[in-house]
Amino acid sequence: MAILLLIPFFIVRFWLLGWLDKTGIERAAHFAPMYGGERIAFWAYQISTMALVFWMFRLKMIIELDSLFGVGAVLYATGLAMLAKSVIDFAAPAVNGFRKSGIYCFTRNPMYVSYFVFFLGCVLLTRSFSLFLILLCFQVSGHWVILAEERWCLEQFGEPYSQYLCETGRYL
């Protein structure tokens, strides 16, 4: 039953993005060049991403009207809403090549933040400690992927991106 929680996620992340921008899915799937330990982090990120999805097949959503369920539901819905806003803004890139308005004025990585919030909601809705551990691996490895992406963006966009780094937080 927990796998059903992923249906809205996939609709927003893939269908909505593809519908809004034909190149959006390809652009979102682009990973910056990785060096040294970043390559290990990249593979840890890929494996933990697959593990998050496949582990949901093993889990059941636990519906008990208590605070844990309430917080989980709020995080789940917030993560999904953040992802939708991220996708909508990402689908219309700025002329300089990177987006820094909309949700991107609050965080440089709104999709990554929304993934974490969404899956943290799933952790609470399923009450799965193992899913939480997978999410931690996902988040830590994702941080290294983000560092590589930021380096690539600095090379691609130069001073405007450097200024954006100073103005906007990596996560919040």
XYZ file of C-alpha atoms in Angstrom:
172
model
C 0.000 0.000 0.000
C 2.882 2.407 0.707
C 3.923 2.227 -2.939
C 0.731 4.154 -3.752
C 2.291 7.151 -1.996
C 4.751 7.382 -4.901
C 2.143 7.748 -7.650
C 1.630 11.525 -7.148
C 5.414 11.938 -6.873
C 6.017 10.285 -10.248
C 3.149 12.185 -11.869
C 4.619 15.517 -10.767
C 8.299 14.667 -11.305
C 7.944 13.084 -14.737
C 4.550 13.665 -16.332
C 4.117 17.310 -15.267
C 7.720 18.206 -16.079
C 7.521 16.518 -19.489
C 4.188 18.171 -20.217
C 5.460 21.651 -19.292
C 8.798 21.356 -21.074
C 9.717 18.657 -23.573
C 13.409 18.969 -22.624
C 12.709 19.273 -18.897
C 13.113 15.616 -17.995
C 16.413 15.419 -19.856
C 17.670 18.638 -18.220
C 16.614 17.444 -14.765
C 18.370 14.113 -15.323
C 21.674 15.822 -16.210
C 24.435 15.207 -13.701
C 27.543 17.343 -13.522
C 30.955 15.726 -14.037
C 32.071 13.939 -10.875
C 35.613 13.564 -9.604
C 37.218 11.344 -6.977
C 34.919 10.619 -4.050
C 32.049 12.351 -5.834
C 31.788 9.313 -8.106
C 31.260 7.078 -5.106
C 28.664 9.522 -3.786
C 26.966 9.547 -7.196
C 26.584 5.772 -7.170
C 25.459 5.829 -3.542
C 22.874 8.408 -4.592
C 21.663 6.255 -7.490
C 21.459 3.122 -5.345
C 19.721 4.902 -2.470
C 17.234 6.446 -4.918
C 16.336 2.998 -6.221
C 16.239 1.654 -2.665
C 13.796 4.378 -1.584
C 11.425 3.407 -4.373
C 11.767 -0.360 -4.118
C 11.638 -0.393 -0.316
C 8.215 1.263 -0.526
C 6.924 -1.984 -2.094
C 7.692 -3.767 1.187
C 5.968 -1.247 3.421
C 2.439 -0.467 4.477
C 1.126 2.937 5.357
C 0.090 2.926 9.007
C -3.069 4.952 9.418
C -3.423 5.917 13.045
C -4.823 9.327 13.794
C -1.974 10.453 16.010
C 0.687 13.155 15.839
C 3.162 10.958 13.941
C 0.620 10.336 11.208
C -0.341 14.035 11.152
C 3.251 15.246 10.841
C 3.933 12.600 8.192
C 0.887 13.668 6.174
C 1.890 17.338 6.384
C 5.481 16.594 5.322
C 4.266 14.347 2.493
C 1.885 17.025 1.158
C 4.447 19.808 1.646
C 7.127 17.827 -0.188
C 4.734 17.131 -3.046
C 3.694 20.806 -3.264
C 7.343 21.921 -3.179
C 8.174 19.431 -5.917
C 5.302 20.716 -8.067
C 6.470 24.321 -7.628
C 10.075 23.284 -8.345
C 9.029 21.477 -11.522
C 6.894 24.392 -12.715
C 9.739 26.863 -12.161
C 12.366 24.495 -13.592
C 10.293 24.011 -16.752
C 10.764 27.683 -17.642
C 14.515 28.355 -17.395
C 15.766 31.903 -17.421
C 17.585 33.280 -20.444
C 20.901 33.088 -18.584
C 20.379 29.321 -18.250
C 19.662 28.968 -14.559
C 16.583 29.793 -12.586
C 16.852 32.073 -9.568
C 13.277 33.267 -9.196
C 10.174 31.565 -7.880
C 11.035 28.828 -5.395
C 14.666 29.123 -6.533
C 14.981 32.438 -4.680
C 14.505 30.540 -1.386
C 16.751 27.556 -2.084
C 19.222 26.702 -4.830
C 18.101 23.073 -4.757
C 14.330 22.970 -4.304
C 13.921 19.585 -5.985
C 16.417 17.940 -3.640
C 14.794 19.647 -0.638
C 11.343 18.556 -1.795
C 12.545 14.961 -2.252
C 13.817 14.918 1.324
C 10.641 16.447 2.780
C 8.439 14.117 0.707
C 10.318 10.963 1.681
C 10.555 12.034 5.314
C 6.762 12.190 5.188
C 6.763 8.660 3.753
C 9.060 7.528 6.587
C 6.584 8.807 9.160
C 3.528 7.491 7.322
C 5.066 4.011 7.168
C 6.896 4.285 10.505
C 9.851 2.582 8.896
C 13.260 3.040 10.482
C 14.876 1.200 7.569
C 13.333 3.680 5.106
C 14.711 6.476 7.299
C 18.227 4.993 7.064
C 17.915 4.763 3.277
C 16.728 8.382 3.221
C 19.787 9.444 5.234
C 22.080 7.722 2.711
C 20.137 9.417 -0.075
C 20.503 12.837 1.546
C 24.203 12.555 2.408
C 25.153 11.245 -1.033
C 22.876 13.829 -2.645
C 24.841 16.572 -0.887
C 27.985 15.501 -2.771
C 26.062 15.430 -6.048
C 24.875 18.971 -5.311
C 28.454 20.136 -4.652
C 29.487 18.791 -8.071
C 26.489 20.494 -9.696
C 27.375 23.807 -8.062
C 30.952 23.555 -9.310
C 29.636 22.845 -12.835
C 27.205 25.776 -12.623
C 30.041 28.095 -11.583
C 32.013 26.971 -14.637
C 29.003 27.381 -16.936
C 27.464 30.608 -15.625
C 30.383 32.396 -13.959
C 29.847 35.542 -11.918
C 26.021 35.598 -12.055
C 25.953 32.137 -10.479
C 28.645 33.102 -7.974
C 26.450 36.006 -6.881
C 23.455 33.652 -6.657
C 25.506 31.391 -4.346
C 25.997 34.345 -2.006
C 22.339 35.413 -2.108
C 20.534 32.074 -1.772
C 21.086 29.158 0.577
C 21.942 25.718 -0.705
C 19.005 24.138 1.106
C 17.117 26.856 2.996
